[in-house]
Short mmCIF file of C-alpha atoms in Angstrom, two decimals:
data_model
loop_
_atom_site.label_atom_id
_atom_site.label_comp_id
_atom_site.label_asym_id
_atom_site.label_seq_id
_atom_site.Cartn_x
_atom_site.Cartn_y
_atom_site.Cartn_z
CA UNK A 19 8.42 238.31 108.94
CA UNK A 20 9.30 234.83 107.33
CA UNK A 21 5.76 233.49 108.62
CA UNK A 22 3.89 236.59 107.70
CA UNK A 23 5.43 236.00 103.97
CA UNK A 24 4.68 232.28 104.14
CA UNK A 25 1.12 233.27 104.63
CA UNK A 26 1.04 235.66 101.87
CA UNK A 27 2.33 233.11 99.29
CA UNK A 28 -0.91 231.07 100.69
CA UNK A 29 -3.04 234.00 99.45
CA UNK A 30 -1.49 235.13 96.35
CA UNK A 31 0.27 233.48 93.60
CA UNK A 32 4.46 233.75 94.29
CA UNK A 33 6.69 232.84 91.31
CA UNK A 34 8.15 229.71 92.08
CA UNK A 35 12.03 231.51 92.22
CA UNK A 36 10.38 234.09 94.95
CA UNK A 37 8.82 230.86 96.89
CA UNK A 38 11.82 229.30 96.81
CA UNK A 39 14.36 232.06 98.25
CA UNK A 40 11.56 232.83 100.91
CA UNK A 41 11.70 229.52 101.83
CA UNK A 42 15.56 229.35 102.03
CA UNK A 43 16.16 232.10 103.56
CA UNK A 44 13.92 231.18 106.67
CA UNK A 45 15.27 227.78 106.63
CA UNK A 46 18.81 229.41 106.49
CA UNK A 47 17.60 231.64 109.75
CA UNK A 48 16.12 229.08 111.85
CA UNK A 49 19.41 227.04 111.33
CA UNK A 50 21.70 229.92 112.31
CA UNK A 51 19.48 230.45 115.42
CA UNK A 52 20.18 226.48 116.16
CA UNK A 53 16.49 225.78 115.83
CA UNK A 54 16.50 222.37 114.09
CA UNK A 55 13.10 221.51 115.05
CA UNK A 56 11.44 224.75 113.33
CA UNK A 57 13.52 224.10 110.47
CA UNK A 58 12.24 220.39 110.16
CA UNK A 59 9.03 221.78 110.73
CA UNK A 60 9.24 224.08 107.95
CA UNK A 61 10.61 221.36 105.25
CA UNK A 62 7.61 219.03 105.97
CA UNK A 63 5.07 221.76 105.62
CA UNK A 64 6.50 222.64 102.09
CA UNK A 65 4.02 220.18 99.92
CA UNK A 66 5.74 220.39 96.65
CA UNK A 67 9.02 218.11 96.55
CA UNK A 68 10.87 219.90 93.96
CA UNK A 69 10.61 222.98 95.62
CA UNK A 70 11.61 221.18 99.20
CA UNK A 71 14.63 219.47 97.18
CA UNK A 72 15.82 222.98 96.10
CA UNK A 73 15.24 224.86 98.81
CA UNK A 74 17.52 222.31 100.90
CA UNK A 75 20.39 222.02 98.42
CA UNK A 76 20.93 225.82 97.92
CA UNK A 77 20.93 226.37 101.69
CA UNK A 78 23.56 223.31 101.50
CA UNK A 79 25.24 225.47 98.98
CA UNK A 80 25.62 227.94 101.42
CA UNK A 81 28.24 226.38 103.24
CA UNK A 82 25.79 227.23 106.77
CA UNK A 83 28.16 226.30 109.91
CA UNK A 84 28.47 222.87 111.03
CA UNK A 85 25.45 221.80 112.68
CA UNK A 86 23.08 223.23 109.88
CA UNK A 87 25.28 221.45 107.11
CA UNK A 88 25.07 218.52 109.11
CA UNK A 89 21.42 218.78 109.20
CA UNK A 90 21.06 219.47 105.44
CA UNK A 91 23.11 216.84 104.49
CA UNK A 92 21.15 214.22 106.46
CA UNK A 93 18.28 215.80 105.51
CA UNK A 94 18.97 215.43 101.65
CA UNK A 95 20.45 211.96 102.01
CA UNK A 96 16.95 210.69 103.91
CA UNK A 97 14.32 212.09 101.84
CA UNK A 98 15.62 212.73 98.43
CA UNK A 99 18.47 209.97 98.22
CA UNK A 100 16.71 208.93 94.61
CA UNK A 101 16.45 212.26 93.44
CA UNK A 102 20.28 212.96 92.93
CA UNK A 103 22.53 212.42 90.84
CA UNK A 104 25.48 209.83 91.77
CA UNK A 105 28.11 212.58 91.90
CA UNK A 106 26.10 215.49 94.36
CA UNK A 107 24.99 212.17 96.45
CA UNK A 108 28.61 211.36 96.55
CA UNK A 109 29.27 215.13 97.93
CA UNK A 110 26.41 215.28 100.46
CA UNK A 111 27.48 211.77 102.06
CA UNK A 112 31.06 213.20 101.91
CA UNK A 113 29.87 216.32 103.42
CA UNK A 114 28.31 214.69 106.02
CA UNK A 115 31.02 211.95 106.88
CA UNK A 116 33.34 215.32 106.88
CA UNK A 117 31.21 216.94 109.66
CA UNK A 118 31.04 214.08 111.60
CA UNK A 119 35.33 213.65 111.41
CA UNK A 120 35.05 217.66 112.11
CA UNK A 121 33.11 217.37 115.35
CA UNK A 122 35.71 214.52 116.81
CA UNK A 123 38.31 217.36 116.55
CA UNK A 124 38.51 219.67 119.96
CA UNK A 125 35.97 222.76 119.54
CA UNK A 126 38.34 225.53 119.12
CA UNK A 127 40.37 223.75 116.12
CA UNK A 128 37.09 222.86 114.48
CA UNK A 129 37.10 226.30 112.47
CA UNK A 130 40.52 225.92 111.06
CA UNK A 131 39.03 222.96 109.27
CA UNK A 132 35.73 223.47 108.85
CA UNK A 133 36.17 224.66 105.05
CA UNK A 134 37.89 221.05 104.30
CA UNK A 135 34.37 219.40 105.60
CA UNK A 136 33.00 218.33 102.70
CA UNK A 137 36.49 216.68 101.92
CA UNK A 138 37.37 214.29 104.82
CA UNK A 139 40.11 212.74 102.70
CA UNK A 140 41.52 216.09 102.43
CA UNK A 141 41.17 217.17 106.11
CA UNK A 142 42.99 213.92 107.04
CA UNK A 143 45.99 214.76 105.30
CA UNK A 144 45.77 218.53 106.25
CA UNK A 145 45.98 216.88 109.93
CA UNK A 146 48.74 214.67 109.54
CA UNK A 147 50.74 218.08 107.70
CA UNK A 148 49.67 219.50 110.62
CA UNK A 149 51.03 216.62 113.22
CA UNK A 150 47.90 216.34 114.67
CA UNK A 151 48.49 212.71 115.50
CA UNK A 152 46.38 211.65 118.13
CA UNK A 153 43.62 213.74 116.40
CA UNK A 154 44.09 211.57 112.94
CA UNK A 155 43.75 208.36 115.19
CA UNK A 156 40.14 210.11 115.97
CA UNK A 157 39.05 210.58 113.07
CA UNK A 158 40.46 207.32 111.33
CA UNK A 159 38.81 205.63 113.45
CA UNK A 160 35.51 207.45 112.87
CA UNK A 161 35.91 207.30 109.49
CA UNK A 162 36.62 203.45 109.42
CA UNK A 163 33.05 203.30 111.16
CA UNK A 164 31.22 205.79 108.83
CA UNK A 165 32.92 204.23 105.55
CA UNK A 166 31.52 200.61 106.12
CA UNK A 167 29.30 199.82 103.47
CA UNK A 168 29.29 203.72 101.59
CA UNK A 169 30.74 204.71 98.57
CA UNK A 170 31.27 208.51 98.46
CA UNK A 171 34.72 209.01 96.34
CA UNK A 172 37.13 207.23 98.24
CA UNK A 173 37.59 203.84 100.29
CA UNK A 174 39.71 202.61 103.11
CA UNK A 175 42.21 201.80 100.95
CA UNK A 176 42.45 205.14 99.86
CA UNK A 177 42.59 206.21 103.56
CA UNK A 178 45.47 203.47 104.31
CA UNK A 179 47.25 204.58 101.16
CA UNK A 180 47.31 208.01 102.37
CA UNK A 181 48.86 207.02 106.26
CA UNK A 182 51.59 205.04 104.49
CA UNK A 183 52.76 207.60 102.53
CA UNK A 184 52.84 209.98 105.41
CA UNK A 185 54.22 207.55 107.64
CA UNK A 186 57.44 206.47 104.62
CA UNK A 187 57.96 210.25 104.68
CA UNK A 188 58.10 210.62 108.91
CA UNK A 189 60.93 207.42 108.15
CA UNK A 190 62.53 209.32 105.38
CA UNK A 191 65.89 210.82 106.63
CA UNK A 192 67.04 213.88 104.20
CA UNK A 193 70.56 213.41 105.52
CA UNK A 194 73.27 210.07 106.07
CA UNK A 195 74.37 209.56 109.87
CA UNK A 196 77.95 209.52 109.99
CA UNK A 197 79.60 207.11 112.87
CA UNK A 198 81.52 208.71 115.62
CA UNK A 199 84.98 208.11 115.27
CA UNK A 200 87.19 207.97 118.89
#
């Protein structure tokens, strides 16, 4: 039905709104159906960039499940990188460093974090509330890697800030031991 109505907006004239939540809404479809290479296929045939820029930042908007965000976001960041503005570049880089920290986590605890994705900051500390330890080292780690060079609202510093506060409050002892007296 998408392709049928793809042709039709070849043959008649289709507001540009109309085109543009056609076009979404059969990106948003092949994406749910885990067909990245339709969906790639579709963006390139799309001739007008304006169109092809708003078409992939509403179905960003969305919030599609991981693997189509992830596409979207590197999607956005390759071919319109110049066409955003500082801040929503900032949030699709985050959103994409976020999926990647998301997918080190095992499959089955993805979903409880999945709606902290385009906040990997965020997630972090939601793990270490969580004592997720060993995941934390994860995704430190992959973060350390993905951060080098970037600048999408926080640093490594901000990321080391963050572990020593949690780690002075794992040292901080509410109460005073008292010695054992024989």
């Amino acid at each position: 039905d998408y392709e049928l109505c793809e042709e039709w907006g070849h043959l008649y004239p289709v507001p540009r709104e109309d085109l543009i939540n056609l076009h979404r809404e059969h990106l948003l479809h092949l994406l749910e159906m885990g067909d990245m290479e339709k969906a790639l296929q579709l963006l390139q045939r799309i001739e007008d960039p304006g169109i092809c820029l708003a078409i992939s930042e509403q179905s960003l908007d969305q919030h599609p499940n991981l693997a189509a965000s992830h596409f979207l976001a590197d999607y956005l960041t390759a071919h319109f990188y110049t066409s955003l503005t500082t801040a929503r570049r900032n949030e699709i880089q985050a959103l994409c460093i976020g999926s990647k920290v998301l997918l080190t986590l095992p499959e089955l605890s993805r979903v409880n974090y999945f709606h902290l994705s385009s906040r990997p900051l965020l997630m972090l500390e939601q793990l270490l509330m969580n004592m997720k330890v060993d995941w934390v080292a994860v995704a430190v780690q992959t973060l350390h890697q993905l951060l080098a060079g970037q600048e999408i609202g926080f640093t490594i510093e901000d990321i080391d800030n963050l572990l020593s506060k949690y780690a002075e409050k794992a040292l901080n002892f509410p109460f005073t031991l008292k010695e054992k007296r024989s």
